[in-house]
Coordinates of C-alpha atoms and ligand atoms in Angstrom, one line a residue:
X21 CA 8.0 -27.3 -42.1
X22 CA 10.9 -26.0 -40.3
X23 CA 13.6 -28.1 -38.7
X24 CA 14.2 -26.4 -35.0
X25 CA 17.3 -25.0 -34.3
X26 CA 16.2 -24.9 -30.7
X27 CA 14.1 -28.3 -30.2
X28 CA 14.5 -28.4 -26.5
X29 CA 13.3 -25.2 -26.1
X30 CA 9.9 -24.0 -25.1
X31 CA 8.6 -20.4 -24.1
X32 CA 10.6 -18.3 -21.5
X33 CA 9.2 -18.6 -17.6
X34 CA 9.3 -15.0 -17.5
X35 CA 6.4 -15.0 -20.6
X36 CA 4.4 -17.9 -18.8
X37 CA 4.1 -16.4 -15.2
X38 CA 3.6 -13.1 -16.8
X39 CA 0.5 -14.6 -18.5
X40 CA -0.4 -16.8 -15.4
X41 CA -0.6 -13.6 -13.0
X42 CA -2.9 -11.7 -15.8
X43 CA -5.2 -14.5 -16.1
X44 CA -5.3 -14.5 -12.8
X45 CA -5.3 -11.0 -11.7
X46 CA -2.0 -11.9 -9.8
X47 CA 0.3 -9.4 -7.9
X48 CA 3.2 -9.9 -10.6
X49 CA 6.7 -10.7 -8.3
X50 CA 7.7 -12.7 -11.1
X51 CA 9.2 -11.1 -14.3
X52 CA 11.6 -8.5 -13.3
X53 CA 10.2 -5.2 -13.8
X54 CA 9.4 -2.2 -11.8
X55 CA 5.9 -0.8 -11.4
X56 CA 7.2 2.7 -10.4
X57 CA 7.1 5.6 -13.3
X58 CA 10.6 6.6 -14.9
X59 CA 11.9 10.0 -14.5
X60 CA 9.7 12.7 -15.9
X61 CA 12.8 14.3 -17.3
X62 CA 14.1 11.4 -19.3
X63 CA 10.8 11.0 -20.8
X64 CA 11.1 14.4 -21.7
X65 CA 14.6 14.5 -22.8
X66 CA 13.2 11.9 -25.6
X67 CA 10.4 14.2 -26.1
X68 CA 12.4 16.9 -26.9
X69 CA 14.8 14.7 -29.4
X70 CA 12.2 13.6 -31.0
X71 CA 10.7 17.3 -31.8
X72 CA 13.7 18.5 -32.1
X73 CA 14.2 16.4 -35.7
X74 CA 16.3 13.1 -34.3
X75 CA 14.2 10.8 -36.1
X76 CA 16.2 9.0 -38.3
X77 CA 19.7 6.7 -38.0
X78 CA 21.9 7.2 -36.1
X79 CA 25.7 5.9 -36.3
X80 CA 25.9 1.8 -36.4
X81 CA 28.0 2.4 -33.4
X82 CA 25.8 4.2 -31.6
X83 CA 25.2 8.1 -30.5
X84 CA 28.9 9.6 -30.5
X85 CA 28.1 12.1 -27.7
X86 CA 26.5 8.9 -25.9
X87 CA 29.4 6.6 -25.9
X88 CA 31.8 9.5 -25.2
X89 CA 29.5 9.8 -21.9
X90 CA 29.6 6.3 -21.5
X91 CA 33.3 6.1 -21.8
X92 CA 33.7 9.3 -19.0
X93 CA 31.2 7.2 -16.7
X94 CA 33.6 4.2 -17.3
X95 CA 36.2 6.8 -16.2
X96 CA 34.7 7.6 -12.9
X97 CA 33.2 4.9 -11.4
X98 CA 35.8 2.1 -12.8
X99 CA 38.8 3.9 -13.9
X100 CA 38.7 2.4 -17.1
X101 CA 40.2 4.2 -20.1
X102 CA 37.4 3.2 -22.8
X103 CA 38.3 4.5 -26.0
X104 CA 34.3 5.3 -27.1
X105 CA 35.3 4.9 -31.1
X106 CA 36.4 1.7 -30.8
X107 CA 35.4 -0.1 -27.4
X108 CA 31.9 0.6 -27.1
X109 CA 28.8 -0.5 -28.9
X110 CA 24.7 0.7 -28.5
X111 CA 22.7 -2.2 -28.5
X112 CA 19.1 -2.8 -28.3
X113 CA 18.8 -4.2 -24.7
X114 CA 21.4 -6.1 -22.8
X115 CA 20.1 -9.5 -24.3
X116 CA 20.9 -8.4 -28.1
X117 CA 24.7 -7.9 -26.7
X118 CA 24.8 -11.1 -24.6
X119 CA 23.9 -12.6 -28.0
X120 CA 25.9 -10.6 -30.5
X121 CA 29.2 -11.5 -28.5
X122 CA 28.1 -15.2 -28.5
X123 CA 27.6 -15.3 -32.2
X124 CA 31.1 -13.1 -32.6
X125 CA 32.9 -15.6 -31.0
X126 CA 31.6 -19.3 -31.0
X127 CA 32.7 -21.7 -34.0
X128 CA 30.7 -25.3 -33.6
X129 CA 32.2 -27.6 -31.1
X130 CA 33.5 -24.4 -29.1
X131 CA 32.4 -25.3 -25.5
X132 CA 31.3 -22.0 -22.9
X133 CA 31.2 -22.5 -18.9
X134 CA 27.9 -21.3 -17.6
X135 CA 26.5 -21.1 -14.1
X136 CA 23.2 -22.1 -13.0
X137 CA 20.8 -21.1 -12.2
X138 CA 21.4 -19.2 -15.6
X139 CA 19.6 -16.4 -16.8
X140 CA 17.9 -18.2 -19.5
X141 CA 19.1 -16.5 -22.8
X142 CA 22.3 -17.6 -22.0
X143 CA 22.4 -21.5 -22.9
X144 CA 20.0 -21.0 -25.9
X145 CA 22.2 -18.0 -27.0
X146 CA 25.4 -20.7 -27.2
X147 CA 23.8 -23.7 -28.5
X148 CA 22.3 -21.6 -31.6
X149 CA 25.4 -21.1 -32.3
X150 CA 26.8 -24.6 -32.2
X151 CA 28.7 -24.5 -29.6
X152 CA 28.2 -26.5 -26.2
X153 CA 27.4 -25.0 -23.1
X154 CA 29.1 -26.7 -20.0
X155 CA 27.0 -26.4 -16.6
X156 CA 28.5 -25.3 -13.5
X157 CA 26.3 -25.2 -10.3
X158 CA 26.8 -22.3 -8.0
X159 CA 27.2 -23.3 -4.5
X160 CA 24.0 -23.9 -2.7
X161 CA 22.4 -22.2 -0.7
X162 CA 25.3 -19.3 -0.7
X163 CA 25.5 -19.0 -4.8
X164 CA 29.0 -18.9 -4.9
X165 CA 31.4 -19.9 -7.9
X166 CA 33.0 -23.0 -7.4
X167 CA 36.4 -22.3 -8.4
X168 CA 37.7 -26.1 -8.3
X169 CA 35.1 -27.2 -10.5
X170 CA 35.2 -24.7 -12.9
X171 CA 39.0 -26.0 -13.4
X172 CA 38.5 -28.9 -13.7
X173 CA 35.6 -28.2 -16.3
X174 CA 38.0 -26.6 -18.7
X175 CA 39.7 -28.3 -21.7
X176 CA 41.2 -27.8 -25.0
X177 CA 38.1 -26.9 -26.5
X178 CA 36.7 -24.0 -24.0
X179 CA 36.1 -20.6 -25.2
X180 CA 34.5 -18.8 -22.8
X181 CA 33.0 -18.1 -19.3
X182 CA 30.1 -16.4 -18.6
X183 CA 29.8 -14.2 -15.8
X184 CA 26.8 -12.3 -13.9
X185 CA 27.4 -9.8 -11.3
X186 CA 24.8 -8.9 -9.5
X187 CA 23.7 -12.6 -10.1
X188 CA 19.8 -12.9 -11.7
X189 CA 18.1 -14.8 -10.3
X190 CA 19.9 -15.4 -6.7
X191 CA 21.2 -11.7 -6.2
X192 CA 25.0 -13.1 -5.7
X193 CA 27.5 -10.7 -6.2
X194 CA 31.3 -11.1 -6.9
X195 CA 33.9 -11.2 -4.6
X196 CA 37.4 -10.0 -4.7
X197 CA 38.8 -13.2 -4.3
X198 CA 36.2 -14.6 -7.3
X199 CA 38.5 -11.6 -9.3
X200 CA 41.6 -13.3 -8.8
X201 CA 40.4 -17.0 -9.5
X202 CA 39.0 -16.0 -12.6
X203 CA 42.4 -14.4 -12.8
X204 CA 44.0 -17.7 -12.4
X205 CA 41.7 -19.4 -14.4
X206 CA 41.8 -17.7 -17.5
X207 CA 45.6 -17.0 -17.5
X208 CA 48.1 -17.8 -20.4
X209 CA 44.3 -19.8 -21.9
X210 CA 42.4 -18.4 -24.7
X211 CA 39.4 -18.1 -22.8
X212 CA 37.5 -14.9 -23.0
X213 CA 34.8 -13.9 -20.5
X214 CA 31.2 -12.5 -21.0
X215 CA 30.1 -9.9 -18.2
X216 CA 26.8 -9.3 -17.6
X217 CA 26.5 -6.6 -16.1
X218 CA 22.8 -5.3 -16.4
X219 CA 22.5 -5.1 -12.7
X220 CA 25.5 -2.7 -11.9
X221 CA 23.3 -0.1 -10.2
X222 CA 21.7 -2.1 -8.0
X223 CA 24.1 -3.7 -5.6
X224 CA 23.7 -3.4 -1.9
X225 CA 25.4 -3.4 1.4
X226 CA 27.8 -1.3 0.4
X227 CA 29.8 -3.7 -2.2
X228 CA 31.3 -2.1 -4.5
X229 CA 30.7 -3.5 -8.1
X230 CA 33.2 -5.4 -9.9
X231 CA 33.1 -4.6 -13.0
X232 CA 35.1 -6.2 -15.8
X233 CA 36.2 -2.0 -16.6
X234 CA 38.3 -2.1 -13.7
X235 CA 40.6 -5.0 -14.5
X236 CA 42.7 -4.0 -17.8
X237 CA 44.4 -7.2 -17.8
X238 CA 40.4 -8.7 -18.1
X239 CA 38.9 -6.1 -20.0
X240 CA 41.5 -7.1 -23.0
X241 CA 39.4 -10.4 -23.2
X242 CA 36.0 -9.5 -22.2
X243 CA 32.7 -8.7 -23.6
X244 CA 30.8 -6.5 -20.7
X245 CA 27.3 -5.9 -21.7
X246 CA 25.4 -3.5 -19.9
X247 CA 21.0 -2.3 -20.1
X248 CA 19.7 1.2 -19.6
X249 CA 16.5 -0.5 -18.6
X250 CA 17.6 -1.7 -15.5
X251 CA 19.4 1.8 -14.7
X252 CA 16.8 3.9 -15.6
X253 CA 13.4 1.9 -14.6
X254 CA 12.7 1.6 -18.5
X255 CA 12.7 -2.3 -19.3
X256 CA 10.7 -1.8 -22.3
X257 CA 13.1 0.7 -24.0
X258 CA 15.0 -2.4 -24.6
X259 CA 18.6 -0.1 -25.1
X260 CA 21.9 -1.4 -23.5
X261 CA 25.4 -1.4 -24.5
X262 CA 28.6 -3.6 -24.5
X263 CA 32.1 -2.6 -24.1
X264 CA 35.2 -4.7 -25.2
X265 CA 38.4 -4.7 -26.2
X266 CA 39.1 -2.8 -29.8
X267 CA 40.1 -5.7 -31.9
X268 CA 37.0 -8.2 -30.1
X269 CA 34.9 -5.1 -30.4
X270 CA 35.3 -4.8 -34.5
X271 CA 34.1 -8.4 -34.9
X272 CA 31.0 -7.7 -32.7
X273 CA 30.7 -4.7 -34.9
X274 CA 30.6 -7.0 -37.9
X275 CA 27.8 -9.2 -36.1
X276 CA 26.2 -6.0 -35.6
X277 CA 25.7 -4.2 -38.6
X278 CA 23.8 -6.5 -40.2
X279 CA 21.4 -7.4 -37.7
X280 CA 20.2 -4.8 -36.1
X281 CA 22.9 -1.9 -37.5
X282 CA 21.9 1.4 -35.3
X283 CA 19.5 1.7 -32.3
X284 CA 16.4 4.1 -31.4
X285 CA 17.7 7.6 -32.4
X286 CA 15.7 9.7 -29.5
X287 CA 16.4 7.5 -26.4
X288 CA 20.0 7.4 -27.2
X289 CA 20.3 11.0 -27.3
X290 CA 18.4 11.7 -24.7
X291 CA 20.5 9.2 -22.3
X292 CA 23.4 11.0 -23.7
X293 CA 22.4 14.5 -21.9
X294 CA 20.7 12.5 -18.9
X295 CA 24.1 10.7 -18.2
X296 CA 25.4 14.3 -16.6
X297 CA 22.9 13.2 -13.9
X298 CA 25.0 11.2 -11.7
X299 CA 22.4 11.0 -9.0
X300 CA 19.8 9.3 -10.8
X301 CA 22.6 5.9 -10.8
X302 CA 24.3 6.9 -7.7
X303 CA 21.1 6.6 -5.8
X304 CA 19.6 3.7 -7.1
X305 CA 21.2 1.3 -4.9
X306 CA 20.3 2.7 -1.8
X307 CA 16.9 3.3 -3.1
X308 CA 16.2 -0.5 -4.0
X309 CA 18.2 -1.8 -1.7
X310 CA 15.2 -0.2 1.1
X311 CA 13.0 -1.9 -1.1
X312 CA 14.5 -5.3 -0.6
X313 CA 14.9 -4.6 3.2
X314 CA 10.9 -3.7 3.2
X315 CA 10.3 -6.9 1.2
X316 CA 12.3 -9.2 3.8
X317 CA 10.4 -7.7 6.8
X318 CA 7.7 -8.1 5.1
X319 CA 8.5 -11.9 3.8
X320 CA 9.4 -12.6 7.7
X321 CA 5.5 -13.3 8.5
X322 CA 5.6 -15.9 5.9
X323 CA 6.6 -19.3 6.0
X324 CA 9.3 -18.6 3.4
X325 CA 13.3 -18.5 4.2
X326 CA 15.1 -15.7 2.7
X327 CA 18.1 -16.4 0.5
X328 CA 20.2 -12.8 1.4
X329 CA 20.7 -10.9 -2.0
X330 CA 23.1 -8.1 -2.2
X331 CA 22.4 -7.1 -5.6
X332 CA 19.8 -6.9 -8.7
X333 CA 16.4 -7.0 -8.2
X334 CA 15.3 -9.8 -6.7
X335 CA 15.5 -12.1 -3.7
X336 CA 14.9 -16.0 -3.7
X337 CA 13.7 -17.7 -0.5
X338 CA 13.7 -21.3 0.3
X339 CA 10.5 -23.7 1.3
X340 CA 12.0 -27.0 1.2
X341 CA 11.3 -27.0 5.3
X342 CA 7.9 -26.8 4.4
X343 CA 6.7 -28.3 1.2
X344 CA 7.3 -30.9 -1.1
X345 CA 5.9 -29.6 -3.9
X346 CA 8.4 -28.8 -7.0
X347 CA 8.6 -25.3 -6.9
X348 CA 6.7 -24.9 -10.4
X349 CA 3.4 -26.5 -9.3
X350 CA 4.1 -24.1 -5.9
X351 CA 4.4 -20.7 -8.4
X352 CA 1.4 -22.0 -10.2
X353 CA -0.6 -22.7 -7.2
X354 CA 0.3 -19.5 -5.5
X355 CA -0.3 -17.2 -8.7
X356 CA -4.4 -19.0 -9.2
X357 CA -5.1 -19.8 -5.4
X358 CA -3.1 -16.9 -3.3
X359 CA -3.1 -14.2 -6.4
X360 CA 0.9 -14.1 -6.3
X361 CA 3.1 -14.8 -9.2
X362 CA 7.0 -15.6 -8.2
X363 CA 9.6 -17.7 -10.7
X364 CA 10.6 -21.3 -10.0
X365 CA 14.3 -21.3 -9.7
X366 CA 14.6 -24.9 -11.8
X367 CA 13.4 -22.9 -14.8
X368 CA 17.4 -21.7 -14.4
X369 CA 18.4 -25.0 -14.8
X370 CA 18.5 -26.7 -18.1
X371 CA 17.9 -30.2 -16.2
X372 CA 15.6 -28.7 -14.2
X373 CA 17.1 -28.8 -10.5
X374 CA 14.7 -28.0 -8.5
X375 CA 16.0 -27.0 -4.8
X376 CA 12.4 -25.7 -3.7
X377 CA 13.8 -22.0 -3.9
X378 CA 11.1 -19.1 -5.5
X379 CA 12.3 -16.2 -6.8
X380 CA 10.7 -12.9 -5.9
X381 CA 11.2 -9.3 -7.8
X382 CA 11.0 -6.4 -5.2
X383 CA 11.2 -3.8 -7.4
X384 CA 7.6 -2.7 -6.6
X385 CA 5.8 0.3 -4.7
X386 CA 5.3 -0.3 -0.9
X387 CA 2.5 -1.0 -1.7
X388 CA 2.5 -3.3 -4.1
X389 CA 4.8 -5.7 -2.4
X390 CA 2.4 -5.3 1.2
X391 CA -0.8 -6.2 -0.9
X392 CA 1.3 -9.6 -2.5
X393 CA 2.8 -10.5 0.8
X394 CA -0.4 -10.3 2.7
X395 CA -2.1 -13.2 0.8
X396 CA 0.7 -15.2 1.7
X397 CA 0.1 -14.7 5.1
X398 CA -2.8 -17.2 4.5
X399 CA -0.3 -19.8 2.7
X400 CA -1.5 -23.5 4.5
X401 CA 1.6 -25.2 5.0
Ligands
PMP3 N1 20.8 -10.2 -18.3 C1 20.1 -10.4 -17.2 C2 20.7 -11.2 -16.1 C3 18.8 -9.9 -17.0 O1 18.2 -10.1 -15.9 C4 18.3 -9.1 -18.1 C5 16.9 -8.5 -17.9 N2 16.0 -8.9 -18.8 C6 19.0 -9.0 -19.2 C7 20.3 -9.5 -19.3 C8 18.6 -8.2 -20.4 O2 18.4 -6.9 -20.4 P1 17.6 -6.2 -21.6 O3 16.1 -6.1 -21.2 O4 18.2 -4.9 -21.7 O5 17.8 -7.0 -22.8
LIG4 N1 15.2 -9.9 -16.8 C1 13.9 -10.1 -16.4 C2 13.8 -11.2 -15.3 O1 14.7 -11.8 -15.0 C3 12.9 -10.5 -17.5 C4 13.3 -10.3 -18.9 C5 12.4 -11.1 -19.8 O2 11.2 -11.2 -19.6 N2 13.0 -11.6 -20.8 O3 12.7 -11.3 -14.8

């Protein structure tokens, strides 16, 4: 027998309502994914790579021609002078480089400020690691940062913040003004920041992203991990990148080597020559941001009230007005009796808070999100 390193843990939400809806034969709104194809020409951009002999390692670092892309991209959008030798890193999936960082960085007693609701890598990621995450609730119902309290949360022994912009699962999105408290926060400290920034691509309204690349004086202490999943409608490629400064990066490096060392040869050159297609990111914002506008019309024949997202892929909505039910016997009752499977927002919360929100993932066919909404129609409150 084993003694677990993770004894509170059990399995993810996103693997038990996935399981729940195909049991069920449930419209899946719950795990993020999209049930669109990918682009034909990606697909046969790896194609090609792979006939064309690309088969075998690749650097450590990741495709040369790929991070020099990268870095031009940073260039563009952020005007962020990456150096791609030593400030960026392939990874496999955005997740590997959330954890890689952690495990680069956190000696035992170390303490890391995370908000919740929390993606929910993130707390397992730190405590595996020996260090102690310290929980700071986002403002409800707006998701906002509480500055104040993230102040007073710090001490001696904190090492980090985490930060998630667009915000899985409530769709928040950074502010300017969050830029400068975090600014004030982590000044003359030794508190670095991890960005999570899988969701870049999809942020709506016309907000611009704010990226860690475009604040040097940030960048020098950040770890800004990125997923080609989310940009390119590919979740199970499971390819994603981080970007930091050179001397943080080479430790990551040393994490890196020996655990996973180099990524999927084909898809990395492939994204390499796809990258000159600026449209297929430039677009993707306004393209899911309809589908979140179709979703909300959609969602206004419900009983449900809609917590505005302005970023990601997924809107939460509120039914506290109408139910008292925690909002995991609601996802479980709507995935067998309505054939609709959302995620319970507590599952973001290591003390399970439950403020009777659901989270919903829009990034569906028109169809697909008309065919789950209309059994909800039915919903006896
Ligand atoms: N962070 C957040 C907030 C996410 O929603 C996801 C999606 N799974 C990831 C990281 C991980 O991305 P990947 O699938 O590339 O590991
Ligand atoms: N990021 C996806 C979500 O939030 C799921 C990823 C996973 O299943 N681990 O739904």
């Amino acid at each position: 027998m084993i003694s677990s390193k993770l004894p509170t843990v059990g399995t993810t939400i996103f693997t038990v309502m996935s399981v729940l809806a195909n049991e069920h034969h449930a419209v899946n709104l719950g795990q993020g994914f999209p049930d669109f194809p990918m682009s034909e020409e990606l697909v046969s951009l790896v194609d090609k790579a792979m006939k064309d002999g690309f088969n075998q390692y690749v650097h450590m670092n990741g495709w040369p021609l790929l991070r020099q892309r990268l870095a031009e991209k940073a260039a563009r959008l952020y005007h962020a002078a990456i150096d791609p030798e030593t400030q960026i890193t392939v990874t496999p999936g955005g997740t590997y480089a959330i954890y890689t960082a952690l495990t680069t960085v956190l000696q035992p007693g170390d303490e890391v400020i995370v908000f919740e609701p929390a993606y929910d890598s993130y707390i397992p990621n730190i405590e595996i690691n020996g260090a102690k995450a310290v929980r700071v609730p986002l403002e409800f119902p707006s998701y906002s940062i509480p500055w104040d309290r993230v102040r007073a949360s710090i001490n001696s022994r904190t090492r980090m913040i985490m930060i998630n912009s667009p915000h899985n699962p409530t769709g928040s999105v950074l502010q300017e003004n969050d830029i400068e408290e975090l600014r004030k926060t982590v000044a003359g400290t030794r508190i670095l920041i991890l960005s999570d920034e899988v969701y870049e691509h999809l942020i709506f309204d016309d907000i611009p992203h704010r990226s860690m690349l475009r604040y040097p004086d940030l960048l020098e202490r950040s770890f800004v991990c990125f997923s080609f999943g989310k940009t390119y409608h590919c979740t199970g490629w499971k390819l994603g990148y981080c970007v930091s400064a050179p001397d943080m990066m080479k430790e990551f490096r040393k994490v890196h080597q020996f655990n996973c060392f180099s990524c999927d040869s084909p898809k990395q050159i492939a994204v390499a020559e796809y990258l000159s297609n600026e449209n297929a990111y430039l677009s993707l914002s306004g393209f899911m941001q309809q589908k979140r506008d179709f979703f909300r019309k959609l969602m206004e024949a419900t009983p449900f009230r809609c917590i505005p997202s302005h970023g990601s892929y997924f809107e939460c909505y509120s039914y506290g007005h109408f139910s008292n039910e925690s909002d995991k016997d609601l996802a479980i009752r709507l995935t067998k009796e309505y054939g609709i499977a959302t995620i319970p927002v507590s599952a973001f919360y290591q003390n399970g808070d439950d403020n009777k929100v659901l989270r919903f993932c829009f990034a569906k066919k028109e169809e697909t999100l008309t065919k789950a909404i209309s059994k909800l129609r039915n919903l006896s409150v």
